[in-house]
Coordinates of C-alpha atoms in Angstrom, one line a residue:
Chain P
M1 CA 138.2 52.9 111.3
A2 CA 135.8 55.6 110.3
M3 CA 132.1 54.9 109.8
L4 CA 131.0 54.8 106.2
L5 CA 128.0 56.9 105.2
K6 CA 126.6 54.8 102.4
G7 CA 124.3 56.4 99.8
K8 CA 122.6 53.1 99.0
D9 CA 121.2 52.6 102.5
A10 CA 119.8 56.0 102.6
A11 CA 118.5 55.7 99.0
E12 CA 116.6 52.5 99.7
H13 CA 114.5 54.3 102.3
V14 CA 113.7 57.0 99.9
Y15 CA 112.8 54.6 97.1
A16 CA 110.5 52.6 99.4
D17 CA 108.5 55.8 99.9
I18 CA 108.5 56.7 96.2
R19 CA 107.3 53.2 95.2
T20 CA 104.3 53.7 97.5
R21 CA 103.6 57.1 96.1
V22 CA 103.9 55.8 92.5
E23 CA 101.4 53.1 93.2
E24 CA 99.0 55.7 94.6
W25 CA 99.3 57.9 91.5
K26 CA 98.7 54.9 89.3
K27 CA 95.5 53.9 91.2
N28 CA 94.4 57.5 90.6
G29 CA 94.9 56.9 86.9
K30 CA 98.2 58.8 86.5
Q31 CA 101.4 57.2 85.3
P32 CA 104.4 59.2 86.7
A33 CA 106.8 60.1 83.9
L34 CA 110.2 61.6 83.6
A35 CA 111.6 62.9 80.3
T36 CA 115.3 63.5 79.8
L37 CA 117.0 65.3 77.0
L38 CA 120.3 63.7 75.9
V39 CA 122.6 65.4 73.4
E40 CA 124.8 62.6 72.1
G41 CA 128.6 62.7 72.2
D42 CA 129.6 62.7 75.9
P43 CA 129.9 59.4 77.7
A44 CA 129.1 61.1 81.1
S45 CA 125.7 62.5 79.9
A46 CA 124.8 59.1 78.4
Y47 CA 125.8 57.4 81.6
Y48 CA 123.6 59.7 83.7
A49 CA 120.6 59.1 81.4
R50 CA 121.1 55.3 81.6
S51 CA 121.3 55.4 85.4
K52 CA 118.0 57.3 85.7
Q53 CA 116.4 54.9 83.2
K54 CA 117.3 51.9 85.4
V55 CA 116.0 53.5 88.6
A56 CA 112.8 54.6 86.8
E57 CA 112.1 51.1 85.7
K58 CA 112.6 49.8 89.3
L59 CA 110.2 52.4 90.6
G60 CA 107.5 52.0 88.0
V61 CA 108.1 55.5 86.6
A62 CA 107.8 55.9 82.8
F63 CA 111.1 57.1 81.3
R64 CA 111.1 59.1 78.1
L65 CA 114.6 59.4 76.6
R66 CA 114.8 62.1 73.9
S67 CA 118.1 61.8 72.1
F68 CA 119.6 64.4 69.8
P69 CA 122.7 64.4 67.6
S70 CA 125.6 66.5 68.8
T71 CA 124.8 69.0 66.1
V72 CA 121.4 69.9 67.5
T73 CA 120.7 73.6 67.9
E74 CA 119.5 75.5 70.9
E75 CA 116.2 76.3 69.1
E76 CA 115.5 72.6 68.5
L77 CA 116.0 71.8 72.1
L78 CA 113.9 74.7 73.3
K79 CA 111.1 73.6 71.0
V80 CA 111.1 70.1 72.5
I81 CA 111.2 71.5 76.1
E82 CA 108.1 73.6 75.1
E83 CA 106.3 70.4 74.0
L84 CA 107.3 68.6 77.2
N85 CA 106.2 71.5 79.3
A86 CA 102.7 71.4 77.7
D87 CA 102.5 67.6 77.8
E88 CA 100.3 66.6 80.9
G89 CA 101.7 63.1 80.7
V90 CA 105.2 64.3 81.5
H91 CA 105.9 65.4 85.2
G92 CA 109.6 65.9 85.3
I93 CA 112.1 67.3 82.7
M94 CA 115.9 67.1 82.8
L95 CA 118.7 68.1 80.5
E96 CA 121.7 65.8 80.7
L97 CA 125.1 67.5 81.1
P98 CA 127.7 68.2 79.9
L99 CA 126.6 69.5 76.6
P100 CA 128.6 70.1 73.4
R101 CA 130.4 73.5 73.4
H102 CA 128.0 75.2 71.1
L103 CA 125.2 74.9 73.6
T104 CA 124.7 76.9 76.8
A105 CA 123.1 74.8 79.5
A106 CA 121.6 77.8 81.5
A107 CA 119.8 79.2 78.5
I108 CA 118.2 75.9 77.7
E109 CA 117.4 74.9 81.3
A110 CA 115.7 78.3 81.9
A111 CA 112.9 77.1 79.4
I112 CA 111.8 74.2 81.6
A113 CA 108.5 74.8 83.4
P114 CA 109.5 75.4 87.1
A115 CA 106.9 72.8 88.3
K116 CA 108.6 70.2 86.1
D117 CA 112.2 71.2 86.9
I118 CA 113.2 68.3 89.1
D119 CA 116.9 69.4 89.4
G120 CA 116.1 73.0 90.4
V121 CA 117.9 74.6 87.6
T122 CA 115.4 77.2 86.4
P123 CA 115.7 80.9 87.6
A124 CA 112.4 80.5 89.6
N125 CA 113.7 77.5 91.5
K126 CA 117.1 79.0 92.1
L127 CA 115.5 82.0 93.6
A128 CA 113.3 79.7 95.8
V129 CA 116.4 78.0 97.2
F130 CA 118.1 81.3 97.9
T131 CA 115.2 83.1 99.5
G132 CA 114.0 80.0 101.4
S133 CA 110.5 80.6 100.3
G134 CA 109.7 77.0 101.0
K135 CA 108.2 76.7 97.5
G136 CA 109.9 75.3 94.4
L137 CA 112.1 72.3 93.6
H138 CA 115.6 72.3 95.1
P139 CA 118.7 70.8 93.3
A140 CA 119.3 67.2 93.9
T141 CA 123.0 67.0 95.0
P142 CA 122.7 69.5 97.9
Q143 CA 119.6 67.7 99.1
A144 CA 121.5 64.4 98.9
C145 CA 124.3 65.8 101.2
I146 CA 121.7 66.7 103.8
A147 CA 119.6 63.6 103.4
L148 CA 122.7 61.4 103.8
L149 CA 123.6 63.1 107.1
K150 CA 120.0 62.8 108.4
H151 CA 119.7 59.2 107.4
Y152 CA 122.7 58.5 109.7
G153 CA 121.2 60.4 112.6
Y154 CA 123.1 63.6 112.4
A155 CA 121.5 66.7 113.9
L156 CA 122.5 69.8 112.0
E157 CA 121.0 72.5 114.3
G158 CA 123.7 74.4 116.1
R159 CA 126.5 72.3 114.6
N160 CA 129.5 73.8 112.8
V161 CA 129.6 72.9 109.1
T162 CA 132.5 73.8 106.9
L163 CA 131.6 73.8 103.3
V164 CA 134.5 73.5 100.8
G165 CA 133.3 74.8 97.4
R166 CA 130.9 77.5 96.4
G167 CA 129.7 76.5 93.0
Q168 CA 126.2 77.3 91.6
T169 CA 125.2 73.6 91.4
V170 CA 126.2 72.3 94.8
G171 CA 128.1 74.7 97.2
L172 CA 125.9 77.8 97.1
P173 CA 122.5 76.1 97.2
L174 CA 123.8 73.8 99.9
F175 CA 124.8 76.8 102.0
H176 CA 121.2 78.0 101.8
L177 CA 119.7 74.6 102.6
L178 CA 122.0 74.3 105.6
Q179 CA 120.7 77.7 106.9
R180 CA 117.2 76.1 107.0
E181 CA 118.7 73.2 109.0
Q182 CA 120.0 75.8 111.5
A183 CA 123.7 74.9 111.1
T184 CA 126.5 77.5 111.5
V185 CA 128.2 77.4 108.1
T186 CA 131.7 78.5 107.0
V187 CA 132.2 78.6 103.2
C188 CA 135.8 77.9 102.0
H189 CA 137.0 78.1 98.4
S190 CA 140.0 78.3 96.2
R191 CA 141.1 81.7 97.7
T192 CA 140.8 80.5 101.3
P193 CA 144.5 80.5 102.4
D194 CA 144.3 77.7 105.0
I195 CA 141.4 75.3 104.7
A196 CA 142.8 73.1 107.5
S197 CA 142.4 75.9 110.1
Q198 CA 138.8 76.3 108.9
L199 CA 138.2 72.6 109.7
E200 CA 139.5 72.8 113.2
R201 CA 136.2 73.8 114.8
A202 CA 134.0 72.0 112.3
D203 CA 131.7 69.1 113.3
I204 CA 131.0 68.3 109.7
A205 CA 132.9 69.1 106.4
I206 CA 131.1 68.9 103.1
V207 CA 133.4 69.0 100.0
A208 CA 132.1 70.0 96.6
V209 CA 135.0 71.3 94.6
G210 CA 135.5 68.8 91.8
K211 CA 139.2 68.3 92.5
P212 CA 140.8 65.1 94.0
N213 CA 142.7 65.4 97.3
T214 CA 141.1 68.7 98.3
I215 CA 140.9 67.4 101.8
T216 CA 143.7 65.1 103.1
A217 CA 144.3 63.3 106.5
K218 CA 146.7 66.0 107.5
M219 CA 144.0 68.7 107.4
V220 CA 141.4 67.0 109.6
H221 CA 140.7 66.0 113.2
R222 CA 139.5 62.7 114.6
A223 CA 136.0 63.8 115.5
L224 CA 135.2 65.2 112.0
T225 CA 132.5 63.8 109.6
V226 CA 133.2 64.3 105.9
V227 CA 130.6 64.3 103.2
D228 CA 132.2 64.1 99.8
A229 CA 130.1 65.5 96.9
G230 CA 132.9 65.5 94.4
I231 CA 133.0 63.2 91.4
N232 CA 136.3 63.1 89.5
E233 CA 137.3 60.8 86.7
L234 CA 140.9 59.7 86.9
A235 CA 143.2 59.0 83.9
D236 CA 142.6 55.2 84.3
G237 CA 138.9 55.7 84.1
S238 CA 138.2 55.2 87.8
I239 CA 136.1 57.6 89.8
C240 CA 137.1 59.3 93.0
G241 CA 135.8 62.1 95.2
D242 CA 137.4 65.3 96.5
A243 CA 138.6 63.7 99.7
A244 CA 141.9 61.9 99.7
A245 CA 142.0 58.1 100.2
D246 CA 144.0 58.5 103.4
L247 CA 141.0 60.3 105.1
S248 CA 139.4 57.0 106.1
E249 CA 141.8 56.5 109.0
A250 CA 141.8 60.1 110.2
V251 CA 138.1 61.0 110.7
S252 CA 135.1 59.6 112.5
A253 CA 132.9 59.1 109.5
F254 CA 132.9 59.8 105.7
S255 CA 130.9 59.2 102.6
P256 CA 132.7 57.1 99.9
V257 CA 132.9 58.0 96.2
P258 CA 131.4 56.1 94.4
G259 CA 128.6 54.9 96.7
G260 CA 127.9 58.0 98.8
V261 CA 126.3 61.3 97.8
G262 CA 126.0 60.4 94.1
T263 CA 123.9 57.3 94.8
L264 CA 121.5 59.4 96.9
T265 CA 121.4 62.2 94.3
T266 CA 119.4 60.0 91.9
A267 CA 117.0 59.2 94.7
M268 CA 116.5 63.0 95.3
L269 CA 115.7 63.5 91.7
F270 CA 112.9 61.0 91.9
R271 CA 111.7 62.4 95.2
N272 CA 111.6 65.8 93.4
L273 CA 109.5 64.1 90.7
M274 CA 106.9 63.2 93.3
K275 CA 107.0 66.7 94.6
A276 CA 106.7 68.0 91.0
M277 CA 103.5 65.9 90.6
D278 CA 102.0 67.4 93.7
L279 CA 102.9 70.9 92.5
Q280 CA 101.3 70.3 89.1
A281 CA 98.2 68.8 90.7
E282 CA 98.0 71.9 92.9
Q283 CA 98.4 74.2 89.9
K284 CA 95.5 72.5 88.2
G285 CA 93.4 72.4 91.4
A286 CA 93.3 68.7 91.2
V287 CA 93.3 66.2 94.1
K288 CA 96.6 64.5 94.9
P289 CA 96.6 61.0 96.3
Chain B
M1 CA 141.0 103.4 121.6
A2 CA 139.6 101.8 118.5
M3 CA 139.6 103.4 115.1
L4 CA 136.2 104.7 114.0
L5 CA 134.9 103.7 110.5
K6 CA 132.9 106.7 109.6
G7 CA 130.2 106.5 106.9
K8 CA 130.4 110.2 106.2
D9 CA 134.0 110.2 105.1
A10 CA 133.4 107.2 102.7
A11 CA 130.1 108.8 101.5
E12 CA 131.7 112.1 100.6
H13 CA 134.0 110.3 98.1
V14 CA 131.0 108.5 96.6
Y15 CA 129.0 111.8 96.3
A16 CA 131.9 113.5 94.6
D17 CA 131.8 110.9 91.9
I18 CA 128.1 111.0 91.6
R19 CA 128.1 114.9 91.3
T20 CA 130.4 114.6 88.3
R21 CA 128.2 111.9 86.7
V22 CA 125.0 113.9 87.3
E23 CA 126.6 116.9 85.6
E24 CA 127.6 114.7 82.6
W25 CA 124.0 113.4 82.3
K26 CA 122.7 117.0 82.4
K27 CA 125.0 118.1 79.7
N28 CA 123.7 115.2 77.7
G29 CA 120.2 116.6 78.2
K30 CA 119.1 114.1 80.9
Q31 CA 118.0 115.1 84.4
P32 CA 118.6 112.1 86.7
A33 CA 115.5 111.5 88.7
L34 CA 114.5 109.3 91.6
A35 CA 110.9 108.5 92.6
T36 CA 110.0 107.2 96.0
L37 CA 106.6 105.9 97.1
L38 CA 105.7 106.8 100.7
V39 CA 102.7 105.4 102.4
E40 CA 101.9 107.8 105.2
G41 CA 101.6 106.8 108.9
D42 CA 105.0 105.5 109.8
P43 CA 107.6 108.0 111.1
A44 CA 110.5 105.8 109.9
S45 CA 109.3 105.6 106.3
A46 CA 108.8 109.4 106.3
Y47 CA 112.3 109.9 107.8
Y48 CA 113.9 107.8 105.1
A49 CA 112.1 109.6 102.3
R50 CA 113.2 113.0 103.7
S51 CA 116.8 111.9 104.1
K52 CA 116.9 110.9 100.4
Q53 CA 115.3 114.1 99.4
K54 CA 118.0 116.2 101.1
V55 CA 120.8 114.2 99.5
A56 CA 119.1 114.3 96.1
E57 CA 119.0 118.1 96.3
K58 CA 122.7 118.3 97.1
L59 CA 123.5 116.1 94.2
G60 CA 121.4 117.8 91.7
V61 CA 119.1 114.7 91.3
A62 CA 115.4 115.4 90.8
F63 CA 113.3 113.9 93.6
R64 CA 109.7 112.9 93.1
L65 CA 107.9 112.1 96.3
R66 CA 104.7 110.2 95.7
S67 CA 102.7 110.1 99.0
F68 CA 99.7 108.0 99.7
P69 CA 97.2 107.8 102.6
S70 CA 97.7 104.8 104.9
T71 CA 94.5 103.3 103.4
V72 CA 96.0 103.0 99.9
T73 CA 95.5 99.6 98.2
E74 CA 98.1 97.3 96.7
E75 CA 96.4 97.9 93.3
E76 CA 96.7 101.6 93.5
L77 CA 100.4 101.3 94.3
L78 CA 101.0 98.8 91.5
K79 CA 99.3 101.2 89.1
V80 CA 101.7 104.0 90.1
I81 CA 104.7 101.8 89.8
E82 CA 103.6 100.8 86.3
E83 CA 103.4 104.5 85.4
L84 CA 106.9 105.2 86.8
N85 CA 108.3 102.1 85.1
A86 CA 107.1 103.5 81.8
D87 CA 108.2 107.1 82.5
E88 CA 111.5 107.7 80.8
G89 CA 112.1 110.8 83.0
V90 CA 112.3 108.6 86.1
H91 CA 115.5 106.4 86.5
G92 CA 115.1 105.0 90.0
I93 CA 112.1 103.8 92.0
M94 CA 111.9 103.0 95.7
L95 CA 109.2 101.9 98.1
E96 CA 109.7 103.3 101.6
L97 CA 109.4 100.7 104.4
P98 CA 107.8 99.9 106.7
L99 CA 104.3 99.7 105.2
P100 CA 101.0 99.5 107.0
R101 CA 100.0 95.9 107.8
H102 CA 97.5 95.4 105.0
L103 CA 100.3 95.8 102.4
T104 CA 102.9 93.2 101.5
A105 CA 106.2 94.8 100.5
A106 CA 107.5 91.9 98.4
A107 CA 104.4 91.8 96.2
I108 CA 104.6 95.5 95.5
E109 CA 108.4 95.7 95.1
A110 CA 108.3 92.8 92.5
A111 CA 106.5 95.2 90.1
I112 CA 109.4 97.6 89.9
A113 CA 111.2 97.5 86.6
P114 CA 114.6 95.7 87.4
A115 CA 116.6 98.4 85.7
K116 CA 115.0 101.0 87.9
D117 CA 115.2 98.9 91.1
I118 CA 117.9 100.9 92.9
D119 CA 117.7 98.9 96.2
G120 CA 117.8 95.5 94.5
V121 CA 114.5 94.3 95.8
T122 CA 113.0 92.7 92.7
P123 CA 113.2 88.9 92.0
A124 CA 115.5 89.5 89.0
N125 CA 118.0 91.6 91.1
K126 CA 117.8 89.2 94.0
L127 CA 118.7 86.3 91.6
A128 CA 121.6 88.4 90.2
V129 CA 123.1 89.0 93.6
F130 CA 122.8 85.3 94.5
T131 CA 124.1 83.9 91.3
G132 CA 126.9 86.5 90.9
S133 CA 126.0 87.2 87.3
G134 CA 127.6 90.6 87.6
K135 CA 124.4 92.1 86.1
G136 CA 121.7 93.8 88.0
L137 CA 121.5 96.3 90.9
H138 CA 122.5 95.0 94.3
P139 CA 120.9 96.1 97.6
A140 CA 122.4 99.2 99.2
T141 CA 123.1 98.2 102.8
P142 CA 125.3 95.1 102.0
Q143 CA 127.1 97.3 99.4
A144 CA 127.6 99.9 102.1
C145 CA 129.2 97.4 104.5
I146 CA 131.8 96.4 101.9
A147 CA 132.4 100.0 100.6
L148 CA 133.0 101.2 104.2
L149 CA 135.7 98.6 104.7
K150 CA 137.3 99.3 101.3
H151 CA 137.3 103.0 102.0
Y152 CA 139.4 102.4 105.1
G153 CA 141.8 100.2 103.2
Y154 CA 140.7 96.8 104.2
A155 CA 141.6 93.9 101.8
L156 CA 138.9 91.2 102.0
E157 CA 140.5 88.5 99.9
G158 CA 141.6 85.6 102.0
R159 CA 140.4 87.2 105.2
N160 CA 138.0 85.5 107.7
V161 CA 134.7 87.4 107.9
T162 CA 132.1 86.4 110.5
L163 CA 128.6 87.6 109.5
V164 CA 126.1 87.7 112.4
G165 CA 122.6 87.7 110.8
R166 CA 121.2 86.1 107.7
G167 CA 118.2 88.2 106.8
Q168 CA 117.0 88.6 103.2
T169 CA 117.8 92.4 103.2
V170 CA 121.4 92.4 104.6
G171 CA 122.9 89.2 105.8
L172 CA 122.2 86.8 102.9
P173 CA 123.0 89.2 100.0
L174 CA 126.1 90.4 101.9
F175 CA 127.2 86.8 102.2
H176 CA 127.1 86.6 98.4
L177 CA 128.9 89.9 97.8
L178 CA 131.6 88.8 100.2
Q179 CA 132.2 85.7 98.1
R180 CA 133.0 88.0 95.2
E181 CA 135.5 89.8 97.4
Q182 CA 137.1 86.3 98.0
A183 CA 136.6 86.4 101.8
T184 CA 136.1 83.2 103.8
V185 CA 132.7 83.8 105.4
T186 CA 131.1 82.2 108.4
V187 CA 127.4 83.0 108.9
C188 CA 126.1 83.0 112.5
H189 CA 122.4 83.5 113.5
S190 CA 120.0 83.1 116.4
R191 CA 120.5 79.3 116.5
T192 CA 124.3 79.6 116.7
P193 CA 125.1 78.3 120.2
D194 CA 128.3 80.3 120.8
I195 CA 128.9 83.4 118.7
A196 CA 132.0 84.4 120.7
S197 CA 133.8 81.2 119.5
Q198 CA 132.9 82.0 115.9
L199 CA 134.6 85.4 116.3
E200 CA 137.9 84.0 117.6
R201 CA 139.4 83.5 114.2
A202 CA 137.6 86.3 112.5
D203 CA 139.5 89.3 111.1
I204 CA 136.2 91.2 110.5
A205 CA 132.8 90.8 112.0
I206 CA 129.7 92.3 110.4
V207 CA 126.5 92.4 112.5
A208 CA 123.1 92.7 110.9
V209 CA 120.6 91.3 113.3
G210 CA 118.4 94.2 114.4
K211 CA 119.0 93.6 118.1
P212 CA 121.0 95.8 120.5
N213 CA 124.0 94.2 122.3
T214 CA 124.2 91.3 119.9
I215 CA 128.0 91.6 120.2
T216 CA 129.6 92.8 123.5
A217 CA 133.2 93.4 124.6
K218 CA 133.4 90.0 126.3
M219 CA 132.8 88.2 122.9
V220 CA 135.6 89.9 120.9
H221 CA 139.4 90.1 120.6
R222 CA 141.7 93.1 120.3
A223 CA 142.5 92.6 116.6
L224 CA 138.9 92.5 115.4
T225 CA 137.2 95.0 113.2
V226 CA 133.4 95.3 113.7
V227 CA 131.0 96.7 111.0
D228 CA 127.6 97.4 112.6
A229 CA 124.7 97.3 110.1
G230 CA 122.0 97.3 112.8
I231 CA 119.7 100.2 113.4
N232 CA 117.6 100.0 116.5
E233 CA 115.4 102.6 118.1
L234 CA 115.5 102.6 121.9
A235 CA 112.6 103.6 124.2
D236 CA 114.0 107.1 124.7
G237 CA 113.9 107.6 120.9
S238 CA 117.7 107.3 120.4
I239 CA 119.2 105.1 117.8
C240 CA 121.8 102.4 118.5
G241 CA 123.4 99.5 116.5
D242 CA 123.6 95.8 117.2
A243 CA 127.0 96.2 118.9
A244 CA 127.2 97.1 122.6
A245 CA 128.7 100.5 123.6
D246 CA 131.5 98.8 125.5
L247 CA 132.9 97.4 122.2
S248 CA 134.8 100.6 121.5
E249 CA 137.6 99.7 124.0
A250 CA 137.8 96.1 123.1
V251 CA 138.4 96.0 119.3
S252 CA 140.8 97.6 116.8
A253 CA 138.1 99.3 114.7
F254 CA 134.4 99.7 114.5
S255 CA 131.7 101.6 112.7
P256 CA 129.4 103.8 114.9
V257 CA 125.6 103.9 114.8
P258 CA 124.5 106.4 113.8
G259 CA 127.2 107.6 111.5
G260 CA 128.5 104.4 110.0
V261 CA 126.9 101.9 107.6
G262 CA 123.5 103.8 107.5
T263 CA 125.1 107.0 106.2
L264 CA 126.9 105.2 103.4
T265 CA 123.7 103.2 102.5
T266 CA 122.1 106.4 101.2
A267 CA 125.2 107.0 99.1
M268 CA 125.0 103.4 97.7
L269 CA 121.4 104.1 96.6
F270 CA 122.5 107.1 94.6
R271 CA 125.4 105.1 93.2
N272 CA 122.9 102.5 92.1
L273 CA 120.8 105.3 90.5
M274 CA 123.8 106.1 88.3
K275 CA 124.2 102.4 87.4
A276 CA 120.5 102.3 86.7
M277 CA 120.8 105.1 84.2
D278 CA 123.6 103.2 82.5
L279 CA 121.4 100.1 82.3
Q280 CA 118.5 102.0 81.0
A281 CA 120.6 103.7 78.3
E282 CA 122.1 100.2 77.3
Q283 CA 118.6 98.8 77.1
K284 CA 117.6 101.6 74.7
G285 CA 120.9 101.3 72.8
A286 CA 121.6 104.9 73.7
V287 CA 125.0 106.4 74.4
K288 CA 125.9 107.0 78.0
P289 CA 128.1 109.9 79.0

């Protein structure tokens, strides 16, 4: 039976750190606060906002939910982001996805102040992850994939990592973060003719395609570790990852969905909120605790 | 004996296209012009500027060399770039490297107007290559590697490409351009323990490390094609690539240094100049020929 890489275990360690940092900020007279923009109409967006709210409450972080009817215009959202950018009592800003069809996520996200952009979606933060400047806030899901492996004691330097998926949200930024971990990375995608052969020499596979059964037991070897960053909703309403259920018997370790990467992603957002507070303090020349 | 992938053959095709385009622009009353900033003191920088000048003359492109003493300040260079950005008679701007130690290339390059940035060095163009927006001007050397392969009839879709090197100038942008060609790419680097094993399944290897003998005959297989993007100056003043001389007998095809990628890189800069003229015409709402 393969070892389970559980997001919850890893997240608890992160949350313990964050709680300490939140207390320090409060002693210094600052209430850490996260604002999220929710355009009504999509159950997934609403679910993500609620999940964050619950975690915020546990951590002592103030949570400001800004809800908008599904008919809201881009201009109205941009105006609210401008207000939140200028508000010194708000330290992190997120836009919940997916949005209604008449709104373009990238155009709205680009307006977020980079130092408050806790999911690394602005052009400045995208460039930072690609160029490895060491500055900026990196997207949460790619960070969660790496943090999960590190929590379970995996060394990435010199290891062969096969990434399946090259999306803008997970695959590509993760490729760059893995460079900084000194892994040797192969990137597979929909036009890769034989993904199984690309897994032969891999120590670790990370899947982020958004399609169930992208990796099955037949494609893997016993020594492989699989990190599953996919979240797919099935017809019966249940959630599954990109890896097939039969994988559990065929590999040495894997992250379950739900309960793996996704769980840790929320923790990474709040870790970014702490980093965002440091960045904002630095920008103002203020002392951080 | 391996097939030679010669930059000159590929470049001649590109230059023929550019000559036609230059004539069209001239008929429309516009003289295509390239400006290059040369800080004196480094023979390599001066050599690159002269090479461009020769090609510009052959193509009918106006070449404006702006030379500065090695004591020039960043402020002085930024002021000249500002002037060139505003000058409608200049369509491409380059800064010759290397620079004297007191100057930082990235800080100066960032000032170039993105639509005149024919080597893709500004933050806006870096972001464009990374996000695959399809907009923007891409760096010349990575484009040359792909153009060389295409000239010799290589299909990249579905092929295994092993990239050795992950620098900001060649390796990383090339990784992203290869995604758009639908190749399956593995990126090796100084911390990859066994590069030979990463070449086993490769159809094509592209080397861009800047170190002689990075790939030797012992590390390759007979069916491999090697594109060498390295340019190294040896103690005797001669130039060699990153691939060892013994490679020629061990692979199916390779690009020589000099005479391979480097030769085509200059052609890519002038192809970018033509693209830059289109971009600038679009920005002004003007008609392009």
